[in-house]
mmCIF file of C-alpha atoms in Angstrom:
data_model
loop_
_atom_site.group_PDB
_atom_site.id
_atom_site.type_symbol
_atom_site.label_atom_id
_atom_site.label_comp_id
_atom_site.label_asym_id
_atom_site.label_seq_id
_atom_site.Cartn_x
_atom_site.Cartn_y
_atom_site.Cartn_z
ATOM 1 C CA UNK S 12 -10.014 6.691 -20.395
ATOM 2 C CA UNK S 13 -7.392 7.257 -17.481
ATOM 3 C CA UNK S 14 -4.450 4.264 -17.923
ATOM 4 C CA UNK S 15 -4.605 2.074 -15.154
ATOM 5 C CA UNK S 16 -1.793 2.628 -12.552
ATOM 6 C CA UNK S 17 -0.175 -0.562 -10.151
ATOM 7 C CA UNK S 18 2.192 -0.596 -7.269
ATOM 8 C CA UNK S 19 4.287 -2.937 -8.494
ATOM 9 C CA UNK S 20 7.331 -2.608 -5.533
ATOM 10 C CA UNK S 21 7.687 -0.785 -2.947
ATOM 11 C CA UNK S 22 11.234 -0.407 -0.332
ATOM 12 C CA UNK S 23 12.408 1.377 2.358
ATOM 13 C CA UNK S 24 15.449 1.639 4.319
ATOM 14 C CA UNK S 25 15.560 1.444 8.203
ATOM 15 C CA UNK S 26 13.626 4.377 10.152
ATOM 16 C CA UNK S 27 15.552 6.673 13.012
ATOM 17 C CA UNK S 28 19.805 7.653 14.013
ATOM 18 C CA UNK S 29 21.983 5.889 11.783
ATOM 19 C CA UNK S 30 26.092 7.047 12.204
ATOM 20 C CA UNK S 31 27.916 6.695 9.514
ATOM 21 C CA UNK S 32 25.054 6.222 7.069
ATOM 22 C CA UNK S 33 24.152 9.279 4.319
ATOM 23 C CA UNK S 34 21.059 9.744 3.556
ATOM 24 C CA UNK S 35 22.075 9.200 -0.429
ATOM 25 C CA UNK S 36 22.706 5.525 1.283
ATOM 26 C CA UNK S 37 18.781 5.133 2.912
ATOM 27 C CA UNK S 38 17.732 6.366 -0.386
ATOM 28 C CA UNK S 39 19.741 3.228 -2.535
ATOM 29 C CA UNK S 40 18.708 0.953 0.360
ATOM 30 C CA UNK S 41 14.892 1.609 0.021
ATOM 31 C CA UNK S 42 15.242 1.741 -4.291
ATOM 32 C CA UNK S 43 16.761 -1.703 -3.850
ATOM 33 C CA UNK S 44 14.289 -2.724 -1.848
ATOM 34 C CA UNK S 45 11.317 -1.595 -3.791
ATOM 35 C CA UNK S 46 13.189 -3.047 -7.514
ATOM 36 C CA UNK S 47 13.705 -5.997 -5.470
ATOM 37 C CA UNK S 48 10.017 -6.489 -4.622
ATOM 38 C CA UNK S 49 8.626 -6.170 -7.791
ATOM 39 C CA UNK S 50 11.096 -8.498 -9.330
ATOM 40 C CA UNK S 51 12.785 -5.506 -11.656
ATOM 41 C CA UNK S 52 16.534 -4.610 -11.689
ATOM 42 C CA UNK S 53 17.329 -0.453 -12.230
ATOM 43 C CA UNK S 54 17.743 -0.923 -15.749
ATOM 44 C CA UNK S 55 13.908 -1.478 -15.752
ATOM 45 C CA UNK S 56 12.854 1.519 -14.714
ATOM 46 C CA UNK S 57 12.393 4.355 -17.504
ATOM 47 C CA UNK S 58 11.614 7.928 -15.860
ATOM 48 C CA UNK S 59 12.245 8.298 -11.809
ATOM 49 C CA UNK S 60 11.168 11.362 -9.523
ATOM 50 C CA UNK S 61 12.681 11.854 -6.310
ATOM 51 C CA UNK S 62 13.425 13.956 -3.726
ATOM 52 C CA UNK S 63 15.140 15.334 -0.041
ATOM 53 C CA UNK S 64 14.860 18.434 1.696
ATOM 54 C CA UNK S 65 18.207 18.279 2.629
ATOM 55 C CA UNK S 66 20.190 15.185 1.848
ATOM 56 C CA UNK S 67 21.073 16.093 -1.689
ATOM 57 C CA UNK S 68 20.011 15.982 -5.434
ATOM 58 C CA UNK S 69 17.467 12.414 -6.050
ATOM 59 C CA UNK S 70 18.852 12.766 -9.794
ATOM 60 C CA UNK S 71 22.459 12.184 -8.899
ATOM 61 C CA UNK S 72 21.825 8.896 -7.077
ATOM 62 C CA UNK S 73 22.374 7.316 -10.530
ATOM 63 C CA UNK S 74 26.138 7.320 -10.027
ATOM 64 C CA UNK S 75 25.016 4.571 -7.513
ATOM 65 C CA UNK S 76 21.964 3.530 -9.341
ATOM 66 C CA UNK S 77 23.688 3.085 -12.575
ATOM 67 C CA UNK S 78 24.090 5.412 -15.581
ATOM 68 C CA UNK S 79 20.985 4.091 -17.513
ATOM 69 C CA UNK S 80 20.416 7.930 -18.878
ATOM 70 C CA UNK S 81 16.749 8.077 -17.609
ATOM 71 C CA UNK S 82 14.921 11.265 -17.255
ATOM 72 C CA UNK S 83 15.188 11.462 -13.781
ATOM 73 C CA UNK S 84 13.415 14.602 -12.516
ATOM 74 C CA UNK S 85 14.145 16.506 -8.599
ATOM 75 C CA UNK S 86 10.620 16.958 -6.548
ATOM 76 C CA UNK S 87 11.378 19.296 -3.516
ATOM 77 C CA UNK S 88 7.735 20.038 -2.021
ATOM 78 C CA UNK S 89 7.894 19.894 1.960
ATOM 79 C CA UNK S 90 6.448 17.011 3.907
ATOM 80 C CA UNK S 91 5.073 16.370 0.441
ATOM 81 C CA UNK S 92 7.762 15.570 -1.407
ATOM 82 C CA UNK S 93 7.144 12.140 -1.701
ATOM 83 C CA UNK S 94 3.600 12.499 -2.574
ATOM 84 C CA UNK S 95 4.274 14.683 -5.434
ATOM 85 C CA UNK S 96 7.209 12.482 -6.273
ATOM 86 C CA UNK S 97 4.653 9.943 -6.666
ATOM 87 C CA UNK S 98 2.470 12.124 -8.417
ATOM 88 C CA UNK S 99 4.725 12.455 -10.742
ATOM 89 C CA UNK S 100 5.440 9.180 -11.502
ATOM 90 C CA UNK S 101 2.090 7.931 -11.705
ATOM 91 C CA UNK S 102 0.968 10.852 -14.155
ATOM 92 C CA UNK S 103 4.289 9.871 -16.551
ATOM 93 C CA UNK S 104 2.567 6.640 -16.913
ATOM 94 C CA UNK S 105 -0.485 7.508 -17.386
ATOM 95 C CA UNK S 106 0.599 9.695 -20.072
ATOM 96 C CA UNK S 107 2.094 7.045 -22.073
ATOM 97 C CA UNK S 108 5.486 8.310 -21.585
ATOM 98 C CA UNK S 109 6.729 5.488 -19.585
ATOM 99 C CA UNK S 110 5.322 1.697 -18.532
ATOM 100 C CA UNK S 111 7.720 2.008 -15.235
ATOM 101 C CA UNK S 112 8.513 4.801 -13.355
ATOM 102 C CA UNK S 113 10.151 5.413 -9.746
ATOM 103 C CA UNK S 114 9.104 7.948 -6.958
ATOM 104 C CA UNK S 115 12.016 7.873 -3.840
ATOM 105 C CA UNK S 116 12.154 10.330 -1.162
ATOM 106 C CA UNK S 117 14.463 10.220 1.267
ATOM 107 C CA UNK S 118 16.339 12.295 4.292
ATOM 108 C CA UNK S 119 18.745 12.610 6.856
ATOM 109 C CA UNK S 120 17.779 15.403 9.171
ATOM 110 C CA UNK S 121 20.229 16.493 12.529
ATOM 111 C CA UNK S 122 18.994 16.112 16.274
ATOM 112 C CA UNK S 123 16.600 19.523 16.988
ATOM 113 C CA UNK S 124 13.451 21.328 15.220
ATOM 114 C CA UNK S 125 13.965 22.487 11.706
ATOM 115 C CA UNK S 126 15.186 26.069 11.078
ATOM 116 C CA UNK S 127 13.660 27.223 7.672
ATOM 117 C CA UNK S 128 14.325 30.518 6.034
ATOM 118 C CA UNK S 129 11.582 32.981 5.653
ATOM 119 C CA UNK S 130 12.983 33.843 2.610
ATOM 120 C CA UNK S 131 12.619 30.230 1.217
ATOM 121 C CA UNK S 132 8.916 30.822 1.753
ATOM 122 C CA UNK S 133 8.377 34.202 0.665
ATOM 123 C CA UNK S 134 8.117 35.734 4.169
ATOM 124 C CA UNK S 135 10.595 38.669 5.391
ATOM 125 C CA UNK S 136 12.873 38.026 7.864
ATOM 126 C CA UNK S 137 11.222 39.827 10.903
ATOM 127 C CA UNK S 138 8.843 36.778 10.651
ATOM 128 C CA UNK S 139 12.225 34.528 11.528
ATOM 129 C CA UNK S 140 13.362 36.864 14.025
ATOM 130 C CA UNK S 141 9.774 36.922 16.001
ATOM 131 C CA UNK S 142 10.310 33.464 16.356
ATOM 132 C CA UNK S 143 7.070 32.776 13.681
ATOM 133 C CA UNK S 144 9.382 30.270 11.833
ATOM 134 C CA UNK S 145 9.049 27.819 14.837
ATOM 135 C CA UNK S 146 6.933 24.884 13.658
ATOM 136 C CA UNK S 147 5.662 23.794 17.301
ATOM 137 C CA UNK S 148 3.675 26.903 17.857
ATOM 138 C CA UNK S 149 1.479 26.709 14.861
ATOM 139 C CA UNK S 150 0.849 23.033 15.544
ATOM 140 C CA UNK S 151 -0.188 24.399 19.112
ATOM 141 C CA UNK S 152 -2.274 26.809 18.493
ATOM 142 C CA UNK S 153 -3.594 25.149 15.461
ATOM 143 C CA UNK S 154 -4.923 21.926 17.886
ATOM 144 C CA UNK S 155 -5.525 24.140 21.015
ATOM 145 C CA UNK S 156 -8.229 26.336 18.850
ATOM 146 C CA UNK S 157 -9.606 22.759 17.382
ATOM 147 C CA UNK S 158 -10.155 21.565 21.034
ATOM 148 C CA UNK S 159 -11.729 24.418 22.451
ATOM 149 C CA UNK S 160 -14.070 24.053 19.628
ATOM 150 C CA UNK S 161 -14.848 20.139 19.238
ATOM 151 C CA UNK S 162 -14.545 19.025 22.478
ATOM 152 C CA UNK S 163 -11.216 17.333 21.826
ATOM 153 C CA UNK S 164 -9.609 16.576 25.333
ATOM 154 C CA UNK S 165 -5.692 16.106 26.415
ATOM 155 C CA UNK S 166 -6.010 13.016 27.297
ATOM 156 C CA UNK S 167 -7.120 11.734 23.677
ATOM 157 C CA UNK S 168 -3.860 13.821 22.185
ATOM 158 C CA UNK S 169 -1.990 11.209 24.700
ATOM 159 C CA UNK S 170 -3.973 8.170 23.666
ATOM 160 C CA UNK S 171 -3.132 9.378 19.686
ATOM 161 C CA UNK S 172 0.395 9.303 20.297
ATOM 162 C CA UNK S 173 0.325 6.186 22.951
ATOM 163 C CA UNK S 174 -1.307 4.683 19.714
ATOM 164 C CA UNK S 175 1.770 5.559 17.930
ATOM 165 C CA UNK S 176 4.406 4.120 19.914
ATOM 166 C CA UNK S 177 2.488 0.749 20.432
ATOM 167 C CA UNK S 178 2.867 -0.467 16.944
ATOM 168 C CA UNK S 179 5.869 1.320 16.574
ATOM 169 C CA UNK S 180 7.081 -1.458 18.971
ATOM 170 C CA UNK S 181 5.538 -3.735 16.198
ATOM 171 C CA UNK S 182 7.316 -2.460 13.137
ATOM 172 C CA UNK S 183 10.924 -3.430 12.695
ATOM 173 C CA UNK S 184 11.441 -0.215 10.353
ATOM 174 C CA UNK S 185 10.544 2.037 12.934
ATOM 175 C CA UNK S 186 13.040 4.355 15.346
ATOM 176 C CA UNK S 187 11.343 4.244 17.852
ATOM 177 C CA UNK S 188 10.291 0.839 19.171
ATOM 178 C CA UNK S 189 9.201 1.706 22.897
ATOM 179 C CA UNK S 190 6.083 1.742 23.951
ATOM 180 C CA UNK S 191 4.846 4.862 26.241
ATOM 181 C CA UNK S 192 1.792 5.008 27.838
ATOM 182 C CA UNK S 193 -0.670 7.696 27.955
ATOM 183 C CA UNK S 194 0.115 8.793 31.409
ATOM 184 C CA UNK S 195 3.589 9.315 30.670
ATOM 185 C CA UNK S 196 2.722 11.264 27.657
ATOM 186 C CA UNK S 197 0.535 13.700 28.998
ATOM 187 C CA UNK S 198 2.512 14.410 31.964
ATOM 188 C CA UNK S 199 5.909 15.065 30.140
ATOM 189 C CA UNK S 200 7.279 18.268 29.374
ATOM 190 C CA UNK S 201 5.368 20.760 27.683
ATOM 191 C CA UNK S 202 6.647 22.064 24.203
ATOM 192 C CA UNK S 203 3.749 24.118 23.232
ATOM 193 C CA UNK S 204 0.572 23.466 25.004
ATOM 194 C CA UNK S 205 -1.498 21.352 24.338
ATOM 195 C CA UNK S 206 1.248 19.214 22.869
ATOM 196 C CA UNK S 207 3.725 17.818 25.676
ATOM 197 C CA UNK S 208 7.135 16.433 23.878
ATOM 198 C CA UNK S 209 6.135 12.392 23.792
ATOM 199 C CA UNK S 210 3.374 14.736 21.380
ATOM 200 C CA UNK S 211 5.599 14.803 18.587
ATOM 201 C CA UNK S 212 7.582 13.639 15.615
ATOM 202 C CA UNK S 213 11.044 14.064 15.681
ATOM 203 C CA UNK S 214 13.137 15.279 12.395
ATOM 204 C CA UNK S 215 14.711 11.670 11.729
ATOM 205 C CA UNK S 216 16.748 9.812 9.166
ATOM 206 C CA UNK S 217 15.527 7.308 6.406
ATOM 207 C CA UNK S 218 14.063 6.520 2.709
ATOM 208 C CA UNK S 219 11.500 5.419 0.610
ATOM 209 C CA UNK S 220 10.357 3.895 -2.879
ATOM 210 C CA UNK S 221 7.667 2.729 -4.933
ATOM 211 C CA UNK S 222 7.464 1.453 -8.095
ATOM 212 C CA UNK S 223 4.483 1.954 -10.596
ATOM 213 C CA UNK S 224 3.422 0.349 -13.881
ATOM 214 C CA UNK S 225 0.891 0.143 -16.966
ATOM 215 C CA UNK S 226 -1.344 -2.043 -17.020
ATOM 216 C CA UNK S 227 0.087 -3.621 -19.953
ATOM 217 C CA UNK S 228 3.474 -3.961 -18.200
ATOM 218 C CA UNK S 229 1.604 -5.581 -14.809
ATOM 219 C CA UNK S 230 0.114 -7.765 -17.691
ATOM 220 C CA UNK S 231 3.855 -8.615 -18.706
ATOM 221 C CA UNK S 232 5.356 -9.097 -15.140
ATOM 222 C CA UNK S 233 2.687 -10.334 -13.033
ATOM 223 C CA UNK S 234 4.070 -10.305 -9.210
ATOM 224 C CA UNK S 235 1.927 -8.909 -6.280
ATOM 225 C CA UNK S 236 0.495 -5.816 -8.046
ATOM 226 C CA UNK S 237 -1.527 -3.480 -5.574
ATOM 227 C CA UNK S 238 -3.874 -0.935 -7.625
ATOM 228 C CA UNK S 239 -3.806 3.037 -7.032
ATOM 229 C CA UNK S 240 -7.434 3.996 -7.988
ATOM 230 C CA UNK S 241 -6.527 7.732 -6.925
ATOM 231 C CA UNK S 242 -3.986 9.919 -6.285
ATOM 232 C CA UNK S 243 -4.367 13.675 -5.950
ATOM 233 C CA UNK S 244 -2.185 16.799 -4.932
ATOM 234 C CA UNK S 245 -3.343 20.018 -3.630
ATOM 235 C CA UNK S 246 -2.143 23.323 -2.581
ATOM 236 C CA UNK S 247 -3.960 25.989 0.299
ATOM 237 C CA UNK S 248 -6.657 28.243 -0.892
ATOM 238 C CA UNK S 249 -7.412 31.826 0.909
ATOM 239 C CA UNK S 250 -8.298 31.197 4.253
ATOM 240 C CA UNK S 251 -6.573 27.799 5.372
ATOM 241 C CA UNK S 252 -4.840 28.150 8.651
ATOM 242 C CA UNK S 253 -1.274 26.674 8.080
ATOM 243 C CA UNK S 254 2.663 26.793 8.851
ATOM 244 C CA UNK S 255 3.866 30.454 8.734
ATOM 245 C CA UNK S 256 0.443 31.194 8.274
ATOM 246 C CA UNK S 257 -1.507 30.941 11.445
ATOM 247 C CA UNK S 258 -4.159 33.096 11.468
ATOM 248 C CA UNK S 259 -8.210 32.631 10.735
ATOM 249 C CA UNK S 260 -9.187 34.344 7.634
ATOM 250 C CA UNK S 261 -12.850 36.372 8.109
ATOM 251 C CA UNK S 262 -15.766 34.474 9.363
ATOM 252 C CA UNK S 263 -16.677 30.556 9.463
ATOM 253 C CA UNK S 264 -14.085 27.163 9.559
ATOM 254 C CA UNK S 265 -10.615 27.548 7.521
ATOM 255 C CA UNK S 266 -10.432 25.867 4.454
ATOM 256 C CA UNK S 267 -8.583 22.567 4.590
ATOM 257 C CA UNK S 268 -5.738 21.852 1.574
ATOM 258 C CA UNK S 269 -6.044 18.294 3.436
ATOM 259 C CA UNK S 270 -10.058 18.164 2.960
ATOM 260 C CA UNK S 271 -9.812 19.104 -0.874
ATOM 261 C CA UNK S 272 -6.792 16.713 -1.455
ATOM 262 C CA UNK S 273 -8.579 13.774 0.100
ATOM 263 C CA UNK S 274 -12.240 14.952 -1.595
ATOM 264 C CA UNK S 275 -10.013 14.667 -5.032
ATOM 265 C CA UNK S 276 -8.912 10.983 -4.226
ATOM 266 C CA UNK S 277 -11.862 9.621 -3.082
ATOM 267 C CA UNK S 278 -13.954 11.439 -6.439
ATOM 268 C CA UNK S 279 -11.267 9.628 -8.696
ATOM 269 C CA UNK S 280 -11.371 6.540 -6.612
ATOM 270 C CA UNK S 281 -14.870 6.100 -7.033
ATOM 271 C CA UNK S 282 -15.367 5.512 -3.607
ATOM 272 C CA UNK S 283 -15.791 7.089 -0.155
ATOM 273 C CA UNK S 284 -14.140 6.557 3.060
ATOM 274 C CA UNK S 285 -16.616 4.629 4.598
ATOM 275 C CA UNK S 286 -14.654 1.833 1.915
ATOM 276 C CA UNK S 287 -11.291 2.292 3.510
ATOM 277 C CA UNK S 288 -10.193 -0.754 5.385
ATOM 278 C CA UNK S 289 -7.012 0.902 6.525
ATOM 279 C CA UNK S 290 -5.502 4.440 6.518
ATOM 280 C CA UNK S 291 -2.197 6.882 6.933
ATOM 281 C CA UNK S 292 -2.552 10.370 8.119
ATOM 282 C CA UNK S 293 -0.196 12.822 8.708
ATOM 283 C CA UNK S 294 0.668 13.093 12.272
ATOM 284 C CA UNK S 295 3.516 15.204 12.805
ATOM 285 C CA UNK S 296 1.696 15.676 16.266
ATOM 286 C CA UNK S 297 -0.936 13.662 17.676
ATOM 287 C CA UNK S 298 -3.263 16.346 16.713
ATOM 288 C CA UNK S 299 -2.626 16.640 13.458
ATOM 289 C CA UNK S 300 -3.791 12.871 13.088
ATOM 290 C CA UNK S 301 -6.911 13.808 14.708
ATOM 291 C CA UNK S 302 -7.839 16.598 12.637
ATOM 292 C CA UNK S 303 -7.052 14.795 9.572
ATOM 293 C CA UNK S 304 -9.616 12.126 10.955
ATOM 294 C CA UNK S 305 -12.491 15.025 10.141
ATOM 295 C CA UNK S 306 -10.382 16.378 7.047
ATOM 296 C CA UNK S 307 -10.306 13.497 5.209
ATOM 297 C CA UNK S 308 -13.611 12.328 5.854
ATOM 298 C CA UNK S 309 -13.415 9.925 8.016
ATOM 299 C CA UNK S 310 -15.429 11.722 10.453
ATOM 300 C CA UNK S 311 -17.131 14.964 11.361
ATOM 301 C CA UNK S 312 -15.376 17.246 13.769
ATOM 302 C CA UNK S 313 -15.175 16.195 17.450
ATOM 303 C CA UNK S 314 -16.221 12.494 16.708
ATOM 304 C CA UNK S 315 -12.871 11.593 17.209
ATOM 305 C CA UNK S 316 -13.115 11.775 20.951
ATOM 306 C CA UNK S 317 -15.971 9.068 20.754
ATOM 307 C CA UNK S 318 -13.813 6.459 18.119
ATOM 308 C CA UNK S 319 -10.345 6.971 19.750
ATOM 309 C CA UNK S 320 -11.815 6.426 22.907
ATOM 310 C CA UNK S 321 -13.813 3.013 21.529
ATOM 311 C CA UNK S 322 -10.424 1.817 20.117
ATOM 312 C CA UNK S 323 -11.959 2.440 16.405
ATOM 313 C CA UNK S 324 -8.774 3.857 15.449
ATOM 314 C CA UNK S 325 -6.383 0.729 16.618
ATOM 315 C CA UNK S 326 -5.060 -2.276 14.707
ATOM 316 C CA UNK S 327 -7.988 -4.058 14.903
ATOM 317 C CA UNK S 328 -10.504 -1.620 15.381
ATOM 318 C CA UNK S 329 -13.320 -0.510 12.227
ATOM 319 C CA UNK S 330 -10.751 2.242 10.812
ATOM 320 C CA UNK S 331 -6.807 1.297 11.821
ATOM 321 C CA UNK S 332 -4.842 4.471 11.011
ATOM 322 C CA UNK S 333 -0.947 4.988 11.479
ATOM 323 C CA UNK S 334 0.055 0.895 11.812
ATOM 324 C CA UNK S 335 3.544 1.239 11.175
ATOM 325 C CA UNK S 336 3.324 4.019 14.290
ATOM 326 C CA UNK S 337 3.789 6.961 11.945
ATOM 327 C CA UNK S 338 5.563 10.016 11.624
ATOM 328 C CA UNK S 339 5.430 9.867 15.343
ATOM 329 C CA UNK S 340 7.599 6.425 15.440
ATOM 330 C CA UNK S 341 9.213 6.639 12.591
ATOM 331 C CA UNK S 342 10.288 10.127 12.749
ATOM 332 C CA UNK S 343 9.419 12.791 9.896
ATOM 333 C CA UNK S 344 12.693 12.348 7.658
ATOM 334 C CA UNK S 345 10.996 15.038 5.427
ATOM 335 C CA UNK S 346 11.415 13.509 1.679
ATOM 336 C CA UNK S 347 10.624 9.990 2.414
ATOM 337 C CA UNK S 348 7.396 10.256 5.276
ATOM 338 C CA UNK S 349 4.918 10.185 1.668
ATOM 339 C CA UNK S 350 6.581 6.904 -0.014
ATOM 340 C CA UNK S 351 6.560 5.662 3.781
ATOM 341 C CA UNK S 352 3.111 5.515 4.469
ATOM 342 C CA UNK S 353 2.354 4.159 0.560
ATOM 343 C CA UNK S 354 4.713 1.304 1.480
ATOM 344 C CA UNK S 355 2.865 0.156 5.054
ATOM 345 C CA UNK S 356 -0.754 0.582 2.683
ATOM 346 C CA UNK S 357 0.856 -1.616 0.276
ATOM 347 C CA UNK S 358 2.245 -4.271 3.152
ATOM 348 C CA UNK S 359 -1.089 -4.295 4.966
ATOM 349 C CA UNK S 360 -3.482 -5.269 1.871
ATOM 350 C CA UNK S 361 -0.883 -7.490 0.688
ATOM 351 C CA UNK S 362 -1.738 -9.382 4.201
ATOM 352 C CA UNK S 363 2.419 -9.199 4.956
ATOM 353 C CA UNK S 364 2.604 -6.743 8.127
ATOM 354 C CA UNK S 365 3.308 -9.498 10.445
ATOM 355 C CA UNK S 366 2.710 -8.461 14.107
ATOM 356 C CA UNK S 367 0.890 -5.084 13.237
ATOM 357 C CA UNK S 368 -1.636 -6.700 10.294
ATOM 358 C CA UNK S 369 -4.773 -5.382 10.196
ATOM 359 C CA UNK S 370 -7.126 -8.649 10.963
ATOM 360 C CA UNK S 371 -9.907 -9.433 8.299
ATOM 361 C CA UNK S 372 -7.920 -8.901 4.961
ATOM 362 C CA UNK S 373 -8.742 -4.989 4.088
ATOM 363 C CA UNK S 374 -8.944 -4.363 0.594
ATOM 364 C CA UNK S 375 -8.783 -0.698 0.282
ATOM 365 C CA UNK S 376 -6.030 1.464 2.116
ATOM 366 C CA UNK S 377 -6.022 5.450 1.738
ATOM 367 C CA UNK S 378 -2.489 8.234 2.097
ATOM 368 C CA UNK S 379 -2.705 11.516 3.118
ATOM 369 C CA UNK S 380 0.215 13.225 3.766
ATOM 370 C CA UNK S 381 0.380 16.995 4.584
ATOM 371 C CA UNK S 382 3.021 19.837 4.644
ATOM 372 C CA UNK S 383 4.130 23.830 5.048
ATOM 373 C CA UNK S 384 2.930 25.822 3.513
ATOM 374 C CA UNK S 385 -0.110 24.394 3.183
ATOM 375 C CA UNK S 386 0.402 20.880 0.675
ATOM 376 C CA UNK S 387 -1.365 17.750 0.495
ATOM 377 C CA UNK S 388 -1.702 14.123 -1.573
ATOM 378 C CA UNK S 389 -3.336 11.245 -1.034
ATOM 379 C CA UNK S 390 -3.758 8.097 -2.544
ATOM 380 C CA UNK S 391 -6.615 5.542 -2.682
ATOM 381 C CA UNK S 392 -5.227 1.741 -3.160
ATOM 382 C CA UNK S 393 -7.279 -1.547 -2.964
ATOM 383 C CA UNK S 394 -6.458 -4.742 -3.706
#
């Protein structure tokens, strides 16, 4: 029998530019948060997983932490850092090896898109030099082909990110706290059509933490324990369309890394999406989120027109998704965007989100988090 997992804490740090403040620093913020929340000091915690893209080593944040010698292990895994982080710190408890473990992600990314190597990702350097290592085309191309064949229209890529920004403005965390409406969305500049500028996350700044137990040790502590019935972590098979890899393999629809990640959860959950009160999707563009509607079940393709449209997808409609506002809010600081969207799951069934609570008490909340080259984890959590 699988050991029983629980959320026991959960932190962040503040979302967005913050001078003077390294991104080691978001990453103790948000720990202190999350220890705080679940009543525990550091010395409580006995294996940790962590991990930036480019802020620095999670391990070596014990020389702030405290030198407790833990096994503290580095998770480096694109957007999905701190999914696997948590991955990782779920399955050490499972295992038996630990009652409490820590998963923190965290990052402090400069102003302007991200400039990978094509070497980092097995790719020869022509591919940089083409100009294939620009992230904005693929998510372009990726949501201009989905349109053309579901139906999907601009003007609900505007209403996705208008969405966004709205409870963004509700969500103290967030960067950016203005609304925008759809009009001035779709009408601002074009990065890479379909997806106009007010389209997109920005690379941004903050960090993240949870903190997961036995059921023995929830037992022990008692608190405000939230219970992960699933989490699952997937790479691309042949054929998915992805970052550095946009192209459609032979006949038929791409595989999805996102559709077999969220499948996983929902078989280990014991449930299906129909049962989720409240959800976080990706949505490093507007389109992303509404492909990952389909992906994850939620809906089949080109139904999303319909719901956004109806206000399905809102605060208080039948399926909120993205309360805190997002990656397109918050910004995408790479290593913590995973831990983020656990955290606002955790705050909404917990009934403590404030101006952006979901209304009728949900009791299930589902993750999904995707990244290059072609990554995904998701969690199921209910209350």
């Amino acid at each position: 029998m699988t050991q029983q997992v629980s959320i026991i804490g959960s932190g962040l740090s503040r979302f967005g530019r913050q001078p003077g403040v390294t991104g080691r620093q978001l990453a103790v913020h948000a720990i202190g948060n999350a220890l705080a929340d679940a009543g525990l000091t550091w010395p409580d915690i006995q294996v940790a997983y962590g991990g930036s893209d480019g802020s620095g080593l999670a391990d070596t944040l014990v020389a702030e932490l405290g030198f407790t010698g833990i096994p503290f292990t580095n998770v480096k895994n694109g957007c999905a850092t701190g999914g696997s982080a948590l991955f990782s710190a779920v399955n050490a408890v499972r295992s038996g090896a630990a009652e409490i473990a820590l998963a923190v992600g965290f990052d402090k990314h400069p102003r302007g898109a991200f400039d990978p190597a094509p070497a980092d990702w097995g790719l020869p350097e022509g591919y940089g030099s083409a100009g294939l290592m620009v992230t904005t085309q693929f998510f372009g191309a990726k949501i201009g082909r989905y349109m053309r064949e579901h139906g999907i229209s601009a003007a609900t890529l505007a209403m996705v990110a208008e969405k966004a920004y709205r409870n963004g403005s509700r969500n103290p965390n967030a960067w950016r706290r203005d609304p925008i409406s759809a009009e001035q969305i779709l009408s601002a500049e074009m990065v890479n059509d379909p997806l106009t500028k007010f389209m997109f996350c920005s690379p941004g700044e903050g960090g993240a933490a949870v903190v997961v137990a036995s059921a023995a040790a929830v037992r022990r502590l008692g608190g405000r324990p939230v219970r992960l019935r699933a989490i699952s972590h997937r790479t691309r098979r042949f054929g998915s369309f992805e970052v550095f890899s946009p192209a459609v393999q032979g006949t038929g629809e791409p595989t999805s890394v996102s559709a077999d990640a969220a499948s996983a959860a929902f078989e280990q959950a014991g449930i299906g999406p129909a049962e989720i009160g409240v959800a976080q999707l990706q949505d490093t563009e507007s389109g992303a989120e509404i492909m990952h509607m389909a992906e994850c079940g939620f809906c089949v393709p080109g139904a999303q027109e319909e719901m956004i449209a109806a206000g399905a997808t809102e605060i208080d409609g039948r399926l909120p998704i993205n309360t805190d506002g997002g990656c397109i809010a918050n910004g995408e600081p790479i290593g913590a965007s995973g831990l983020r969207q656990v955290h606002e799951i955790v705050t909404q069934l917990r009934g403590e989100a404030g101006d952006r609570q979901v209304p009728g008490a949900p009791k299930t909340g589902f993750t999904h988090v995707y990244g290059a080259p072609g990554i995904s984890a998701c969690t199921v959590l209910s209350v």
